[in-house]
């Protein structure tokens, strides 16, 4: 979002650089296919970064890191364990995570997010799964842990408004086979893992999901979280960073 309205843009500069070193070139239309630019350009510091995509669905993978499964006393799944988050849970960088009154234990979950490209994916093999990826970004699968335990299924615990921060942007040329996944709360490191430790890798996940539901352009797959999830409270700042993909920071507040 910028002074002239709302549009997609291409971020120019190094992903790990500070906002003062980055610019945004406005895209004419959407980012899928051949990019056309309007000629407008702004400093990142002068725009508001929304979620870089609003997917038709967010498909999430549970227990995809063995140590995270172990910290909850759960078995490692033999096949990807899937659940969905509603699109109304999606927010962007610097937006506020709102704590619902129904829960007394809301936790962070730092995750690599996969964004599906223009061709989508339906019943593809692993090679097709890799080819279907448009790019990658950071995500936080915010979870009301007490409600997850209480309900025995995960829809309510994972589905509150603001429970799916995504951003700050989509990186289209990243190699993510072995990158760091980090979560800090108020600059204290809470989670520190590497994508090489995922039980099911990205091509496998895209292929598996595509044999259940058609993945449309812009759909997002959250690939699971490493160990170290812990509660967040009003006043915290949660920062998810993934090597080469940038930093996703969100404040935490109670629901108004």
PDB file of C-alpha atoms in Angstrom:
ATOM      1  CA  UNK A   1       0.000   0.000   0.000  1.00  0.00           C
ATOM      2  CA  UNK A   2       1.407   3.384  -1.038  1.00  0.00           C
ATOM      3  CA  UNK A   3       0.380   7.010  -1.416  1.00  0.00           C
ATOM      4  CA  UNK A   4      -1.426   6.311  -4.701  1.00  0.00           C
ATOM      5  CA  UNK A   5      -3.306   3.205  -3.591  1.00  0.00           C
ATOM      6  CA  UNK A   6      -2.814  -0.544  -3.469  1.00  0.00           C
ATOM      7  CA  UNK A   7      -0.736  -2.623  -5.866  1.00  0.00           C
ATOM      8  CA  UNK A   8       1.746  -5.444  -6.218  1.00  0.00           C
ATOM      9  CA  UNK A   9       5.399  -4.496  -6.394  1.00  0.00           C
ATOM     10  CA  UNK A  10       8.824  -6.057  -6.877  1.00  0.00           C
ATOM     11  CA  UNK A  11      11.232  -5.455  -4.015  1.00  0.00           C
ATOM     12  CA  UNK A  12      14.674  -4.461  -5.264  1.00  0.00           C
ATOM     13  CA  UNK A  13      17.785  -5.165  -3.204  1.00  0.00           C
ATOM     14  CA  UNK A  14      19.126  -7.907  -0.943  1.00  0.00           C
ATOM     15  CA  UNK A  15      16.455  -9.776   1.037  1.00  0.00           C
ATOM     16  CA  UNK A  16      18.320  -9.434   4.337  1.00  0.00           C
ATOM     17  CA  UNK A  17      19.041  -5.723   3.885  1.00  0.00           C
ATOM     18  CA  UNK A  18      17.315  -3.097   5.997  1.00  0.00           C
ATOM     19  CA  UNK A  19      14.298  -1.160   4.663  1.00  0.00           C
ATOM     20  CA  UNK A  20      16.437   1.885   3.979  1.00  0.00           C
ATOM     21  CA  UNK A  21      18.387  -0.099   1.353  1.00  0.00           C
ATOM     22  CA  UNK A  22      15.336  -1.448  -0.508  1.00  0.00           C
ATOM     23  CA  UNK A  23      12.959  -0.035  -3.094  1.00  0.00           C
ATOM     24  CA  UNK A  24       9.658  -1.278  -4.528  1.00  0.00           C
ATOM     25  CA  UNK A  25       8.910  -1.109  -8.260  1.00  0.00           C
ATOM     26  CA  UNK A  26       5.155  -1.112  -8.959  1.00  0.00           C
ATOM     27  CA  UNK A  27       3.865  -4.036 -11.034  1.00  0.00           C
ATOM     28  CA  UNK A  28       1.167  -3.496 -13.632  1.00  0.00           C
ATOM     29  CA  UNK A  29      -1.403  -6.143 -12.646  1.00  0.00           C
ATOM     30  CA  UNK A  30      -0.476  -9.303 -10.764  1.00  0.00           C
ATOM     31  CA  UNK A  31       2.968 -10.906 -10.304  1.00  0.00           C
ATOM     32  CA  UNK A  32       2.246 -14.178 -12.139  1.00  0.00           C
ATOM     33  CA  UNK A  33       3.506 -14.490 -15.687  1.00  0.00           C
ATOM     34  CA  UNK A  34       5.613 -11.889 -17.463  1.00  0.00           C
ATOM     35  CA  UNK A  35       6.178  -8.875 -15.229  1.00  0.00           C
ATOM     36  CA  UNK A  36       5.277  -5.433 -16.519  1.00  0.00           C
ATOM     37  CA  UNK A  37       6.206  -2.361 -14.499  1.00  0.00           C
ATOM     38  CA  UNK A  38       4.408   0.965 -14.351  1.00  0.00           C
ATOM     39  CA  UNK A  39       7.556   3.004 -13.802  1.00  0.00           C
ATOM     40  CA  UNK A  40       6.501   4.026 -10.290  1.00  0.00           C
ATOM     41  CA  UNK A  41       9.028   3.290  -7.547  1.00  0.00           C
ATOM     42  CA  UNK A  42       9.099   3.913  -3.785  1.00  0.00           C
ATOM     43  CA  UNK A  43      11.435   3.294  -0.885  1.00  0.00           C
ATOM     44  CA  UNK A  44      10.256   0.340   1.220  1.00  0.00           C
ATOM     45  CA  UNK A  45      10.198   2.664   4.223  1.00  0.00           C
ATOM     46  CA  UNK A  46       7.562   4.777   2.454  1.00  0.00           C
ATOM     47  CA  UNK A  47       5.058   1.968   1.773  1.00  0.00           C
ATOM     48  CA  UNK A  48       3.024  -0.369   3.937  1.00  0.00           C
ATOM     49  CA  UNK A  49       3.777  -4.012   3.188  1.00  0.00           C
ATOM     50  CA  UNK A  50       0.583  -6.071   3.285  1.00  0.00           C
ATOM     51  CA  UNK A  51       0.568  -9.845   3.071  1.00  0.00           C
ATOM     52  CA  UNK A  52       2.387 -10.467  -0.238  1.00  0.00           C
ATOM     53  CA  UNK A  53      -0.428 -12.755  -1.396  1.00  0.00           C
ATOM     54  CA  UNK A  54      -4.027 -13.461  -0.408  1.00  0.00           C
ATOM     55  CA  UNK A  55      -4.423 -17.165  -1.141  1.00  0.00           C
ATOM     56  CA  UNK A  56      -7.619 -19.052  -1.812  1.00  0.00           C
ATOM     57  CA  UNK A  57      -6.446 -21.402   0.946  1.00  0.00           C
ATOM     58  CA  UNK A  58      -3.572 -21.884   3.381  1.00  0.00           C
ATOM     59  CA  UNK A  59      -2.640 -25.560   3.651  1.00  0.00           C
ATOM     60  CA  UNK A  60      -0.567 -26.361   6.729  1.00  0.00           C
ATOM     61  CA  UNK A  61       1.587 -29.337   7.660  1.00  0.00           C
ATOM     62  CA  UNK A  62       1.725 -30.559  11.241  1.00  0.00           C
ATOM     63  CA  UNK A  63       4.632 -32.302  12.965  1.00  0.00           C
ATOM     64  CA  UNK A  64       6.998 -31.969  10.016  1.00  0.00           C
ATOM     65  CA  UNK A  65      10.035 -31.652  12.322  1.00  0.00           C
ATOM     66  CA  UNK A  66      10.757 -34.653  14.556  1.00  0.00           C
ATOM     67  CA  UNK A  67      11.878 -32.523  17.525  1.00  0.00           C
ATOM     68  CA  UNK A  68       8.659 -30.469  17.413  1.00  0.00           C
ATOM     69  CA  UNK A  69       6.583 -33.662  17.421  1.00  0.00           C
ATOM     70  CA  UNK A  70       8.621 -34.904  20.382  1.00  0.00           C
ATOM     71  CA  UNK A  71       8.131 -31.721  22.417  1.00  0.00           C
ATOM     72  CA  UNK A  72       4.383 -32.409  22.296  1.00  0.00           C
ATOM     73  CA  UNK A  73       4.750 -36.128  22.940  1.00  0.00           C
ATOM     74  CA  UNK A  74       3.417 -36.943  19.482  1.00  0.00           C
ATOM     75  CA  UNK A  75       4.526 -39.494  16.927  1.00  0.00           C
ATOM     76  CA  UNK A  76       6.127 -38.499  13.645  1.00  0.00           C
ATOM     77  CA  UNK A  77       3.450 -38.985  10.953  1.00  0.00           C
ATOM     78  CA  UNK A  78       3.969 -41.559   8.217  1.00  0.00           C
ATOM     79  CA  UNK A  79       2.298 -39.217   5.720  1.00  0.00           C
ATOM     80  CA  UNK A  80       2.018 -35.412   5.808  1.00  0.00           C
ATOM     81  CA  UNK A  81      -0.488 -34.325   8.458  1.00  0.00           C
ATOM     82  CA  UNK A  82      -2.597 -31.563   6.911  1.00  0.00           C
ATOM     83  CA  UNK A  83      -4.942 -28.874   8.196  1.00  0.00           C
ATOM     84  CA  UNK A  84      -6.232 -25.557   6.837  1.00  0.00           C
ATOM     85  CA  UNK A  85      -6.168 -21.972   8.028  1.00  0.00           C
ATOM     86  CA  UNK A  86      -8.848 -19.586   6.722  1.00  0.00           C
ATOM     87  CA  UNK A  87      -7.822 -16.678   4.530  1.00  0.00           C
ATOM     88  CA  UNK A  88      -9.277 -14.326   7.159  1.00  0.00           C
ATOM     89  CA  UNK A  89      -6.391 -15.351   9.436  1.00  0.00           C
ATOM     90  CA  UNK A  90      -3.827 -13.877   7.001  1.00  0.00           C
ATOM     91  CA  UNK A  91      -2.059 -10.631   7.929  1.00  0.00           C
ATOM     92  CA  UNK A  92       1.163  -9.017   6.751  1.00  0.00           C
ATOM     93  CA  UNK A  93       4.428  -7.789   8.202  1.00  0.00           C
ATOM     94  CA  UNK A  94       4.020  -5.280  11.045  1.00  0.00           C
ATOM     95  CA  UNK A  95       0.308  -6.077  11.408  1.00  0.00           C
ATOM     96  CA  UNK A  96      -0.895  -7.002  14.890  1.00  0.00           C
ATOM     97  CA  UNK A  97      -1.551 -10.517  16.169  1.00  0.00           C
ATOM     98  CA  UNK A  98      -4.730 -10.242  18.248  1.00  0.00           C
ATOM     99  CA  UNK A  99      -5.129 -12.564  21.237  1.00  0.00           C
ATOM    100  CA  UNK A 100      -8.683 -13.920  21.468  1.00  0.00           C
ATOM    101  CA  UNK A 101     -10.397 -14.045  24.869  1.00  0.00           C
ATOM    102  CA  UNK A 102     -11.223 -17.740  24.393  1.00  0.00           C
ATOM    103  CA  UNK A 103      -7.577 -18.753  24.825  1.00  0.00           C
ATOM    104  CA  UNK A 104      -5.128 -18.472  27.704  1.00  0.00           C
ATOM    105  CA  UNK A 105      -2.153 -19.975  25.824  1.00  0.00           C
ATOM    106  CA  UNK A 106      -1.382 -18.606  22.364  1.00  0.00           C
ATOM    107  CA  UNK A 107       1.941 -19.700  20.869  1.00  0.00           C
ATOM    108  CA  UNK A 108       4.164 -18.814  17.902  1.00  0.00           C
ATOM    109  CA  UNK A 109       5.226 -21.284  15.197  1.00  0.00           C
ATOM    110  CA  UNK A 110       7.855 -20.046  12.717  1.00  0.00           C
ATOM    111  CA  UNK A 111       7.503 -21.701   9.310  1.00  0.00           C
ATOM    112  CA  UNK A 112       8.750 -21.668   5.737  1.00  0.00           C
ATOM    113  CA  UNK A 113       5.809 -20.782   3.466  1.00  0.00           C
ATOM    114  CA  UNK A 114       5.548 -22.014  -0.126  1.00  0.00           C
ATOM    115  CA  UNK A 115       3.599 -19.951  -2.677  1.00  0.00           C
ATOM    116  CA  UNK A 116       2.115 -21.748  -5.693  1.00  0.00           C
ATOM    117  CA  UNK A 117       2.683 -20.246  -9.139  1.00  0.00           C
ATOM    118  CA  UNK A 118       0.518 -19.400 -12.124  1.00  0.00           C
ATOM    119  CA  UNK A 119       0.063 -22.967 -13.375  1.00  0.00           C
ATOM    120  CA  UNK A 120      -1.292 -24.242 -10.070  1.00  0.00           C
ATOM    121  CA  UNK A 121      -0.930 -27.926  -9.244  1.00  0.00           C
ATOM    122  CA  UNK A 122      -3.288 -30.875  -9.597  1.00  0.00           C
ATOM    123  CA  UNK A 123      -2.124 -34.464  -9.117  1.00  0.00           C
ATOM    124  CA  UNK A 124       1.514 -33.663  -9.868  1.00  0.00           C
ATOM    125  CA  UNK A 125       4.568 -35.794  -9.059  1.00  0.00           C
ATOM    126  CA  UNK A 126       7.559 -34.504  -7.076  1.00  0.00           C
ATOM    127  CA  UNK A 127       9.119 -32.900 -10.138  1.00  0.00           C
ATOM    128  CA  UNK A 128       5.810 -31.227 -10.911  1.00  0.00           C
ATOM    129  CA  UNK A 129       5.571 -30.143  -7.297  1.00  0.00           C
ATOM    130  CA  UNK A 130       8.930 -28.401  -7.497  1.00  0.00           C
ATOM    131  CA  UNK A 131       7.977 -26.756 -10.802  1.00  0.00           C
ATOM    132  CA  UNK A 132       4.678 -25.486  -9.349  1.00  0.00           C
ATOM    133  CA  UNK A 133       6.416 -23.279  -6.764  1.00  0.00           C
ATOM    134  CA  UNK A 134       6.363 -19.540  -7.449  1.00  0.00           C
ATOM    135  CA  UNK A 135       8.444 -18.618  -4.434  1.00  0.00           C
ATOM    136  CA  UNK A 136       8.910 -18.653  -0.682  1.00  0.00           C
ATOM    137  CA  UNK A 137       8.261 -16.399   2.278  1.00  0.00           C
ATOM    138  CA  UNK A 138       8.136 -16.418   6.087  1.00  0.00           C
ATOM    139  CA  UNK A 139       5.049 -17.354   8.079  1.00  0.00           C
ATOM    140  CA  UNK A 140       3.872 -17.692  11.658  1.00  0.00           C
ATOM    141  CA  UNK A 141       1.300 -20.422  12.318  1.00  0.00           C
ATOM    142  CA  UNK A 142      -0.075 -18.779  15.467  1.00  0.00           C
ATOM    143  CA  UNK A 143      -1.863 -21.370  17.594  1.00  0.00           C
ATOM    144  CA  UNK A 144      -4.155 -21.327  20.620  1.00  0.00           C
ATOM    145  CA  UNK A 145      -2.507 -24.362  22.200  1.00  0.00           C
ATOM    146  CA  UNK A 146      -5.039 -24.833  24.995  1.00  0.00           C
ATOM    147  CA  UNK A 147      -7.906 -24.913  22.495  1.00  0.00           C
ATOM    148  CA  UNK A 148      -6.007 -27.318  20.268  1.00  0.00           C
ATOM    149  CA  UNK A 149      -5.707 -29.752  23.171  1.00  0.00           C
ATOM    150  CA  UNK A 150      -9.288 -29.148  24.282  1.00  0.00           C
ATOM    151  CA  UNK A 151     -10.920 -29.606  20.872  1.00  0.00           C
ATOM    152  CA  UNK A 152      -8.961 -32.623  19.654  1.00  0.00           C
ATOM    153  CA  UNK A 153      -8.867 -31.037  16.192  1.00  0.00           C
ATOM    154  CA  UNK A 154      -7.197 -27.861  15.096  1.00  0.00           C
ATOM    155  CA  UNK A 155      -9.635 -25.611  13.240  1.00  0.00           C
ATOM    156  CA  UNK A 156     -10.533 -23.250  16.077  1.00  0.00           C
ATOM    157  CA  UNK A 157      -7.020 -23.162  17.552  1.00  0.00           C
ATOM    158  CA  UNK A 158      -5.447 -22.229  14.228  1.00  0.00           C
ATOM    159  CA  UNK A 159      -8.213 -20.176  12.636  1.00  0.00           C
ATOM    160  CA  UNK A 160      -8.623 -16.926  14.558  1.00  0.00           C
ATOM    161  CA  UNK A 161      -8.322 -13.650  12.675  1.00  0.00           C
ATOM    162  CA  UNK A 162      -4.646 -12.534  12.545  1.00  0.00           C
ATOM    163  CA  UNK A 163      -3.319 -16.050  13.283  1.00  0.00           C
ATOM    164  CA  UNK A 164      -1.436 -16.348   9.969  1.00  0.00           C
ATOM    165  CA  UNK A 165       1.165 -13.613   9.475  1.00  0.00           C
ATOM    166  CA  UNK A 166       2.865 -13.975   6.077  1.00  0.00           C
ATOM    167  CA  UNK A 167       5.684 -11.886   4.604  1.00  0.00           C
ATOM    168  CA  UNK A 168       7.448  -9.600   4.270  1.00  0.00           C
ATOM    169  CA  UNK A 169       7.604 -10.513   0.556  1.00  0.00           C
ATOM    170  CA  UNK A 170       7.893 -13.530  -1.764  1.00  0.00           C
ATOM    171  CA  UNK A 171      11.383 -14.501  -2.879  1.00  0.00           C
ATOM    172  CA  UNK A 172      11.217 -16.258  -6.253  1.00  0.00           C
ATOM    173  CA  UNK A 173      14.797 -17.446  -6.675  1.00  0.00           C
ATOM    174  CA  UNK A 174      15.595 -18.904  -3.246  1.00  0.00           C
ATOM    175  CA  UNK A 175      17.179 -22.255  -2.457  1.00  0.00           C
ATOM    176  CA  UNK A 176      15.495 -23.541   0.691  1.00  0.00           C
ATOM    177  CA  UNK A 177      16.806 -27.095   1.075  1.00  0.00           C
ATOM    178  CA  UNK A 178      18.954 -26.106   4.058  1.00  0.00           C
ATOM    179  CA  UNK A 179      18.232 -22.659   5.485  1.00  0.00           C
ATOM    180  CA  UNK A 180      17.778 -21.431   9.044  1.00  0.00           C
ATOM    181  CA  UNK A 181      14.285 -21.010  10.495  1.00  0.00           C
ATOM    182  CA  UNK A 182      14.387 -18.659  13.488  1.00  0.00           C
ATOM    183  CA  UNK A 183      11.799 -17.156  15.807  1.00  0.00           C
ATOM    184  CA  UNK A 184      12.587 -14.443  18.323  1.00  0.00           C
ATOM    185  CA  UNK A 185      10.221 -12.973  20.893  1.00  0.00           C
ATOM    186  CA  UNK A 186      11.400  -9.573  22.112  1.00  0.00           C
ATOM    187  CA  UNK A 187      14.845 -10.424  20.652  1.00  0.00           C
ATOM    188  CA  UNK A 188      15.055 -13.674  22.653  1.00  0.00           C
ATOM    189  CA  UNK A 189      15.598 -16.689  20.389  1.00  0.00           C
ATOM    190  CA  UNK A 190      12.806 -19.202  20.960  1.00  0.00           C
ATOM    191  CA  UNK A 191      13.051 -21.397  17.844  1.00  0.00           C
ATOM    192  CA  UNK A 192      16.107 -22.241  15.782  1.00  0.00           C
ATOM    193  CA  UNK A 193      15.949 -24.989  13.179  1.00  0.00           C
ATOM    194  CA  UNK A 194      16.902 -25.795   9.611  1.00  0.00           C
ATOM    195  CA  UNK A 195      14.721 -26.816   6.704  1.00  0.00           C
ATOM    196  CA  UNK A 196      16.943 -29.831   5.994  1.00  0.00           C
ATOM    197  CA  UNK A 197      15.379 -31.385   9.086  1.00  0.00           C
ATOM    198  CA  UNK A 198      11.862 -31.373   7.629  1.00  0.00           C
ATOM    199  CA  UNK A 199      10.457 -34.891   7.435  1.00  0.00           C
ATOM    200  CA  UNK A 200       8.730 -34.165   4.118  1.00  0.00           C
ATOM    201  CA  UNK A 201      10.449 -31.725   1.755  1.00  0.00           C
ATOM    202  CA  UNK A 202       8.775 -29.080  -0.400  1.00  0.00           C
ATOM    203  CA  UNK A 203       8.331 -31.105  -3.649  1.00  0.00           C
ATOM    204  CA  UNK A 204       6.873 -33.993  -1.652  1.00  0.00           C
ATOM    205  CA  UNK A 205       4.429 -31.703   0.162  1.00  0.00           C
ATOM    206  CA  UNK A 206       3.228 -29.938  -3.000  1.00  0.00           C
ATOM    207  CA  UNK A 207       2.731 -33.272  -4.744  1.00  0.00           C
ATOM    208  CA  UNK A 208       0.915 -34.793  -1.760  1.00  0.00           C
ATOM    209  CA  UNK A 209      -1.452 -31.855  -1.303  1.00  0.00           C
ATOM    210  CA  UNK A 210      -2.155 -31.691  -5.054  1.00  0.00           C
ATOM    211  CA  UNK A 211      -3.480 -35.260  -4.962  1.00  0.00           C
ATOM    212  CA  UNK A 212      -6.085 -34.145  -2.403  1.00  0.00           C
ATOM    213  CA  UNK A 213      -7.067 -30.660  -3.537  1.00  0.00           C
ATOM    214  CA  UNK A 214      -6.230 -28.523  -6.536  1.00  0.00           C
ATOM    215  CA  UNK A 215      -3.692 -25.872  -5.652  1.00  0.00           C
ATOM    216  CA  UNK A 216      -4.545 -22.564  -7.290  1.00  0.00           C
ATOM    217  CA  UNK A 217      -2.145 -19.726  -8.169  1.00  0.00           C
ATOM    218  CA  UNK A 218      -1.190 -17.901  -4.984  1.00  0.00           C
ATOM    219  CA  UNK A 219      -2.163 -20.709  -2.621  1.00  0.00           C
ATOM    220  CA  UNK A 220       0.175 -21.119   0.336  1.00  0.00           C
ATOM    221  CA  UNK A 221       1.579 -24.224   2.009  1.00  0.00           C
ATOM    222  CA  UNK A 222       3.057 -23.840   5.504  1.00  0.00           C
ATOM    223  CA  UNK A 223       5.704 -26.531   5.872  1.00  0.00           C
ATOM    224  CA  UNK A 224       5.765 -27.098   9.629  1.00  0.00           C
ATOM    225  CA  UNK A 225       7.657 -25.613  12.560  1.00  0.00           C
ATOM    226  CA  UNK A 226      10.854 -26.617  14.374  1.00  0.00           C
ATOM    227  CA  UNK A 227      10.990 -27.234  18.116  1.00  0.00           C
ATOM    228  CA  UNK A 228      10.792 -24.419  20.631  1.00  0.00           C
ATOM    229  CA  UNK A 229       7.227 -23.140  20.346  1.00  0.00           C
ATOM    230  CA  UNK A 230       6.221 -21.102  23.389  1.00  0.00           C
ATOM    231  CA  UNK A 231       3.538 -18.671  24.614  1.00  0.00           C
ATOM    232  CA  UNK A 232       3.228 -15.072  23.480  1.00  0.00           C
ATOM    233  CA  UNK A 233       1.459 -12.320  25.387  1.00  0.00           C
ATOM    234  CA  UNK A 234       0.233  -8.804  24.742  1.00  0.00           C
ATOM    235  CA  UNK A 235       3.143  -6.413  24.313  1.00  0.00           C
ATOM    236  CA  UNK A 236       5.462  -8.992  22.728  1.00  0.00           C
ATOM    237  CA  UNK A 237       7.034  -8.605  19.305  1.00  0.00           C
ATOM    238  CA  UNK A 238       7.392 -11.882  17.405  1.00  0.00           C
ATOM    239  CA  UNK A 239      10.001 -11.997  14.658  1.00  0.00           C
ATOM    240  CA  UNK A 240      10.270 -14.858  12.167  1.00  0.00           C
ATOM    241  CA  UNK A 241      13.310 -14.926   9.912  1.00  0.00           C
ATOM    242  CA  UNK A 242      14.321 -17.496   7.319  1.00  0.00           C
ATOM    243  CA  UNK A 243      17.715 -17.420   5.639  1.00  0.00           C
ATOM    244  CA  UNK A 244      17.568 -15.322   2.470  1.00  0.00           C
ATOM    245  CA  UNK A 245      13.830 -14.604   2.725  1.00  0.00           C
ATOM    246  CA  UNK A 246      13.717 -11.564   4.980  1.00  0.00           C
ATOM    247  CA  UNK A 247      12.165 -10.849   8.367  1.00  0.00           C
ATOM    248  CA  UNK A 248       8.507 -11.021   9.412  1.00  0.00           C
ATOM    249  CA  UNK A 249       7.790  -9.026  12.580  1.00  0.00           C
ATOM    250  CA  UNK A 250       4.427  -8.652  14.310  1.00  0.00           C
ATOM    251  CA  UNK A 251       3.357  -7.075  17.591  1.00  0.00           C
ATOM    252  CA  UNK A 252       0.980  -8.918  19.897  1.00  0.00           C
ATOM    253  CA  UNK A 253      -2.053  -7.284  21.488  1.00  0.00           C
ATOM    254  CA  UNK A 254      -5.334  -8.319  23.087  1.00  0.00           C
ATOM    255  CA  UNK A 255      -8.437  -8.328  20.924  1.00  0.00           C
ATOM    256  CA  UNK A 256     -10.224  -4.962  21.100  1.00  0.00           C
TER     257      UNK A 256
END
